[in-house]
CSV table of C-alpha atoms in Angstrom, one decimal:
chain,number,residue,atom,x,y,z
R,11,UNK,CA,-84.4,117.9,-93.1
R,12,UNK,CA,-86.0,115.6,-95.7
R,13,UNK,CA,-83.5,113.9,-97.9
R,14,UNK,CA,-84.6,113.5,-101.6
R,15,UNK,CA,-83.0,112.8,-105.0
R,16,UNK,CA,-82.6,116.5,-105.5
R,17,UNK,CA,-80.8,117.2,-102.3
R,18,UNK,CA,-78.1,114.6,-102.4
R,19,UNK,CA,-75.8,113.4,-105.2
R,20,UNK,CA,-76.8,109.9,-106.3
R,21,UNK,CA,-74.3,107.5,-107.8
R,22,UNK,CA,-74.9,104.7,-110.3
R,23,UNK,CA,-73.2,101.3,-110.2
R,24,UNK,CA,-70.5,102.8,-112.3
R,25,UNK,CA,-69.7,105.5,-109.7
R,26,UNK,CA,-71.0,108.4,-111.8
R,27,UNK,CA,-72.4,111.4,-109.9
R,28,UNK,CA,-75.9,111.7,-111.5
R,29,UNK,CA,-77.5,114.3,-109.2
R,30,UNK,CA,-78.0,116.6,-112.2
R,31,UNK,CA,-79.8,113.7,-114.0
R,32,UNK,CA,-82.0,113.1,-111.0
R,33,UNK,CA,-82.8,116.8,-110.7
R,34,UNK,CA,-83.7,117.0,-114.3
R,35,UNK,CA,-86.0,114.0,-114.0
R,36,UNK,CA,-87.6,115.6,-111.0
R,37,UNK,CA,-88.3,118.8,-112.9
R,38,UNK,CA,-86.0,121.0,-111.0
R,39,UNK,CA,-86.0,124.5,-112.7
R,40,UNK,CA,-82.5,125.2,-111.6
R,41,UNK,CA,-81.2,122.0,-113.2
R,42,UNK,CA,-82.8,123.0,-116.5
R,43,UNK,CA,-81.3,126.4,-116.2
R,44,UNK,CA,-77.9,124.8,-115.8
R,45,UNK,CA,-78.2,122.6,-118.9
R,46,UNK,CA,-79.6,125.6,-120.8
R,47,UNK,CA,-76.7,127.8,-119.9
R,48,UNK,CA,-74.2,125.0,-120.6
R,49,UNK,CA,-75.6,123.6,-123.9
R,50,UNK,CA,-77.9,126.2,-125.6
R,51,UNK,CA,-75.1,127.7,-127.6
R,52,UNK,CA,-74.0,124.2,-128.8
R,53,UNK,CA,-77.6,123.4,-129.9
R,54,UNK,CA,-77.8,126.8,-131.6
R,55,UNK,CA,-74.6,126.4,-133.6
R,56,UNK,CA,-75.6,122.8,-134.5
R,57,UNK,CA,-79.0,124.1,-135.8
R,58,UNK,CA,-77.4,127.1,-137.6
R,59,UNK,CA,-74.9,125.0,-139.5
R,60,UNK,CA,-77.7,122.7,-140.7
R,61,UNK,CA,-80.3,125.2,-141.6
R,62,UNK,CA,-78.2,128.3,-142.4
R,63,UNK,CA,-81.0,130.4,-140.9
R,64,UNK,CA,-80.4,132.4,-137.7
R,65,UNK,CA,-84.0,132.8,-136.8
R,66,UNK,CA,-84.8,129.1,-137.5
R,67,UNK,CA,-81.9,128.1,-135.4
R,68,UNK,CA,-83.2,130.1,-132.4
R,69,UNK,CA,-86.6,128.4,-132.8
R,70,UNK,CA,-84.8,125.0,-132.8
R,71,UNK,CA,-83.2,125.9,-129.5
R,72,UNK,CA,-86.5,126.8,-127.9
R,73,UNK,CA,-88.2,123.7,-129.2
R,74,UNK,CA,-85.4,121.5,-128.1
R,75,UNK,CA,-85.5,122.6,-124.5
R,76,UNK,CA,-89.3,122.5,-124.5
R,77,UNK,CA,-89.2,118.9,-125.7
R,78,UNK,CA,-86.4,118.1,-123.2
R,79,UNK,CA,-88.7,119.4,-120.4
R,80,UNK,CA,-91.5,117.2,-121.7
R,81,UNK,CA,-89.3,114.2,-122.0
R,82,UNK,CA,-87.3,114.7,-118.8
R,83,UNK,CA,-88.5,111.5,-117.3
R,84,UNK,CA,-86.7,109.5,-120.0
R,85,UNK,CA,-83.2,110.8,-119.1
R,86,UNK,CA,-81.1,107.8,-118.0
R,87,UNK,CA,-78.1,107.8,-115.7
R,88,UNK,CA,-75.6,107.2,-118.5
R,89,UNK,CA,-72.4,109.2,-118.6
R,90,UNK,CA,-71.6,112.4,-116.6
R,91,UNK,CA,-73.4,114.8,-119.0
R,92,UNK,CA,-77.0,115.1,-120.4
R,93,UNK,CA,-75.4,116.3,-123.7
R,94,UNK,CA,-76.1,113.1,-125.7
R,95,UNK,CA,-79.7,113.0,-124.6
R,96,UNK,CA,-80.2,116.7,-125.4
R,97,UNK,CA,-78.5,116.5,-128.8
R,98,UNK,CA,-80.7,113.5,-129.6
R,99,UNK,CA,-83.7,115.6,-129.0
R,100,UNK,CA,-82.2,118.4,-131.0
R,101,UNK,CA,-81.7,116.1,-133.9
R,102,UNK,CA,-85.3,115.0,-134.0
R,103,UNK,CA,-86.5,118.6,-133.6
R,104,UNK,CA,-84.3,119.6,-136.6
R,105,UNK,CA,-85.7,116.8,-138.7
R,106,UNK,CA,-89.3,117.9,-138.1
R,107,UNK,CA,-88.4,121.6,-138.5
R,108,UNK,CA,-86.6,121.1,-141.8
R,109,UNK,CA,-89.5,119.0,-143.1
R,110,UNK,CA,-92.0,121.8,-142.2
R,111,UNK,CA,-89.8,124.4,-143.8
R,112,UNK,CA,-89.6,122.4,-147.0
R,113,UNK,CA,-93.4,121.9,-147.1
R,114,UNK,CA,-93.8,125.7,-146.6
R,115,UNK,CA,-91.3,126.5,-149.4
R,116,UNK,CA,-93.1,124.1,-151.8
R,117,UNK,CA,-96.4,125.8,-150.9
R,118,UNK,CA,-94.9,129.2,-151.5
R,119,UNK,CA,-93.4,128.1,-154.8
R,120,UNK,CA,-96.9,127.3,-156.1
R,121,UNK,CA,-98.1,130.9,-155.5
R,122,UNK,CA,-97.9,133.4,-158.4
R,123,UNK,CA,-94.5,135.0,-158.7
R,124,UNK,CA,-94.2,138.6,-157.5
R,125,UNK,CA,-91.7,141.2,-158.7
R,126,UNK,CA,-89.1,141.7,-155.9
R,127,UNK,CA,-86.2,144.0,-155.4
R,128,UNK,CA,-82.9,142.1,-155.5
R,129,UNK,CA,-81.1,141.9,-152.2
R,130,UNK,CA,-77.5,143.0,-153.1
R,131,UNK,CA,-76.4,142.3,-149.5
R,132,UNK,CA,-77.0,138.6,-150.0
R,133,UNK,CA,-75.1,138.6,-153.3
R,134,UNK,CA,-72.1,140.2,-151.6
R,135,UNK,CA,-72.1,137.8,-148.7
R,136,UNK,CA,-72.4,134.9,-151.2
R,137,UNK,CA,-69.1,136.0,-152.8
R,138,UNK,CA,-67.1,135.5,-149.6
R,139,UNK,CA,-65.2,132.3,-149.8
R,140,UNK,CA,-66.2,131.0,-146.3
R,141,UNK,CA,-69.9,131.6,-147.2
R,142,UNK,CA,-69.5,129.7,-150.4
R,143,UNK,CA,-67.9,126.8,-148.6
R,144,UNK,CA,-70.6,126.7,-146.0
R,145,UNK,CA,-73.2,126.8,-148.7
R,146,UNK,CA,-71.4,123.9,-150.5
R,147,UNK,CA,-71.2,122.0,-147.3
R,148,UNK,CA,-74.9,122.5,-146.6
R,149,UNK,CA,-75.9,121.6,-150.1
R,150,UNK,CA,-73.7,118.5,-150.0
R,151,UNK,CA,-75.1,117.6,-146.6
R,152,UNK,CA,-78.6,117.8,-147.9
R,153,UNK,CA,-77.7,115.1,-150.4
R,154,UNK,CA,-76.5,112.6,-147.8
R,155,UNK,CA,-78.7,110.0,-146.4
R,156,UNK,CA,-80.4,111.1,-143.2
R,157,UNK,CA,-78.5,108.6,-141.0
R,158,UNK,CA,-75.2,109.8,-142.4
R,159,UNK,CA,-76.2,113.4,-142.0
R,160,UNK,CA,-77.1,113.0,-138.4
R,161,UNK,CA,-73.8,111.3,-137.5
R,162,UNK,CA,-71.7,113.8,-139.4
R,163,UNK,CA,-73.4,116.9,-137.8
R,164,UNK,CA,-73.2,115.5,-134.3
R,165,UNK,CA,-69.6,114.2,-134.4
R,166,UNK,CA,-68.0,116.8,-136.7
R,167,UNK,CA,-69.9,120.0,-136.3
R,168,UNK,CA,-71.0,119.6,-132.7
R,169,UNK,CA,-68.1,117.6,-131.4
R,170,UNK,CA,-69.8,114.6,-129.8
R,171,UNK,CA,-67.7,111.5,-129.3
R,172,UNK,CA,-68.6,108.2,-131.0
R,173,UNK,CA,-70.2,107.0,-127.8
R,174,UNK,CA,-72.2,110.2,-127.2
R,175,UNK,CA,-73.5,110.2,-130.8
R,176,UNK,CA,-74.4,106.5,-130.5
R,177,UNK,CA,-76.3,107.3,-127.3
R,178,UNK,CA,-78.0,110.3,-128.9
R,179,UNK,CA,-79.1,108.3,-132.0
R,180,UNK,CA,-79.8,105.0,-130.3
R,181,UNK,CA,-77.4,103.0,-132.4
R,182,UNK,CA,-74.2,101.0,-131.7
R,183,UNK,CA,-70.9,102.8,-131.6
R,184,UNK,CA,-69.6,100.8,-134.5
R,185,UNK,CA,-72.5,102.0,-136.6
R,186,UNK,CA,-71.6,105.6,-135.9
R,187,UNK,CA,-68.0,104.9,-137.0
R,188,UNK,CA,-68.9,103.4,-140.3
R,189,UNK,CA,-71.6,105.9,-141.1
R,190,UNK,CA,-69.2,108.8,-140.3
R,191,UNK,CA,-66.5,107.4,-142.6
R,192,UNK,CA,-69.0,107.1,-145.4
R,193,UNK,CA,-70.4,110.6,-144.7
R,194,UNK,CA,-67.0,112.2,-144.8
R,195,UNK,CA,-66.1,110.6,-148.1
R,196,UNK,CA,-69.4,111.4,-149.8
R,197,UNK,CA,-69.6,114.9,-148.4
R,198,UNK,CA,-66.1,115.8,-149.5
R,199,UNK,CA,-67.0,114.8,-153.1
R,200,UNK,CA,-70.4,116.5,-153.1
R,201,UNK,CA,-69.1,119.7,-151.6
R,202,UNK,CA,-66.4,119.9,-154.3
R,203,UNK,CA,-69.1,119.4,-156.9
R,204,UNK,CA,-71.2,122.2,-155.4
R,205,UNK,CA,-68.2,124.6,-155.3
R,206,UNK,CA,-67.4,123.9,-159.0
R,207,UNK,CA,-71.0,124.5,-160.0
R,208,UNK,CA,-71.1,127.8,-158.1
R,209,UNK,CA,-67.8,128.9,-159.7
R,210,UNK,CA,-69.2,128.0,-163.2
R,211,UNK,CA,-72.4,129.9,-162.5
R,212,UNK,CA,-70.5,133.0,-161.3
R,213,UNK,CA,-68.2,133.0,-164.4
R,214,UNK,CA,-71.2,132.6,-166.6
R,215,UNK,CA,-73.0,135.5,-165.0
R,216,UNK,CA,-70.0,137.8,-165.4
R,217,UNK,CA,-70.1,140.0,-168.5
R,218,UNK,CA,-67.7,139.1,-171.4
R,219,UNK,CA,-64.6,141.2,-171.8
R,220,UNK,CA,-65.6,142.4,-175.3
R,221,UNK,CA,-69.4,142.8,-175.1
R,222,UNK,CA,-70.9,146.2,-174.6
R,223,UNK,CA,-67.6,148.1,-174.6
R,224,UNK,CA,-66.9,151.2,-176.6
R,225,UNK,CA,-64.2,150.6,-179.3
R,226,UNK,CA,-61.2,152.8,-178.8
R,227,UNK,CA,-61.3,152.8,-175.0
R,228,UNK,CA,-60.8,156.0,-173.1
R,229,UNK,CA,-59.8,158.2,-176.1
R,230,UNK,CA,-63.0,157.5,-178.0
R,231,UNK,CA,-65.1,158.0,-174.8
R,232,UNK,CA,-63.4,161.4,-174.1
R,233,UNK,CA,-63.8,162.5,-177.8
R,234,UNK,CA,-67.5,161.6,-177.7
R,235,UNK,CA,-67.9,163.6,-174.5
R,236,UNK,CA,-66.2,166.7,-176.0
R,237,UNK,CA,-68.3,166.5,-179.2
R,238,UNK,CA,-71.5,166.5,-177.0
R,239,UNK,CA,-70.3,169.5,-175.1
R,240,UNK,CA,-69.7,171.7,-178.2
């Protein structure tokens, strides 16, 4: 029997079993199946929280694992999980995807406006408190600097440790800590501003209590109806 990297568990100088890392580098389909089953949902949730678009989040998952396959030779034997490496790839895919979507939206905005039927389902969903909070968080997140946004989404939304986020982004752990502290403070303030603005817009859109109402209430309305039926 021939002994290869994919048939035995290799160990680094730190004693970490890195057989999975070696199998990934070797292009073992089963190894990629393992990391897909273990981490696809995490990448999807990460992308959905940032984009707010289910279909786009699914595209990000596909692109992330395609890119991971292309870059499999760059996976190093650090830690006991490929999660930081994979989330680093997902972060770059998201940057490019969001940029492409913004370019598409700007191009569409330059086209002549068409008359569309309002989507009342979206309006109802928008009135749910959780949806409003998510919108406010996404809007506030978009106003953060890119480096702060990356650290926040990886550490808070996707649950990476400081060390894992540092590995994913290629920065020192101390940088992750300081960026995350700034991001938390700024995002809290920005999200509160967004919620206040949405509340003000909703109150402004609601009809006034006195406008358009029939004077005299139900009695007048009933009387008018009886007169029409005579």
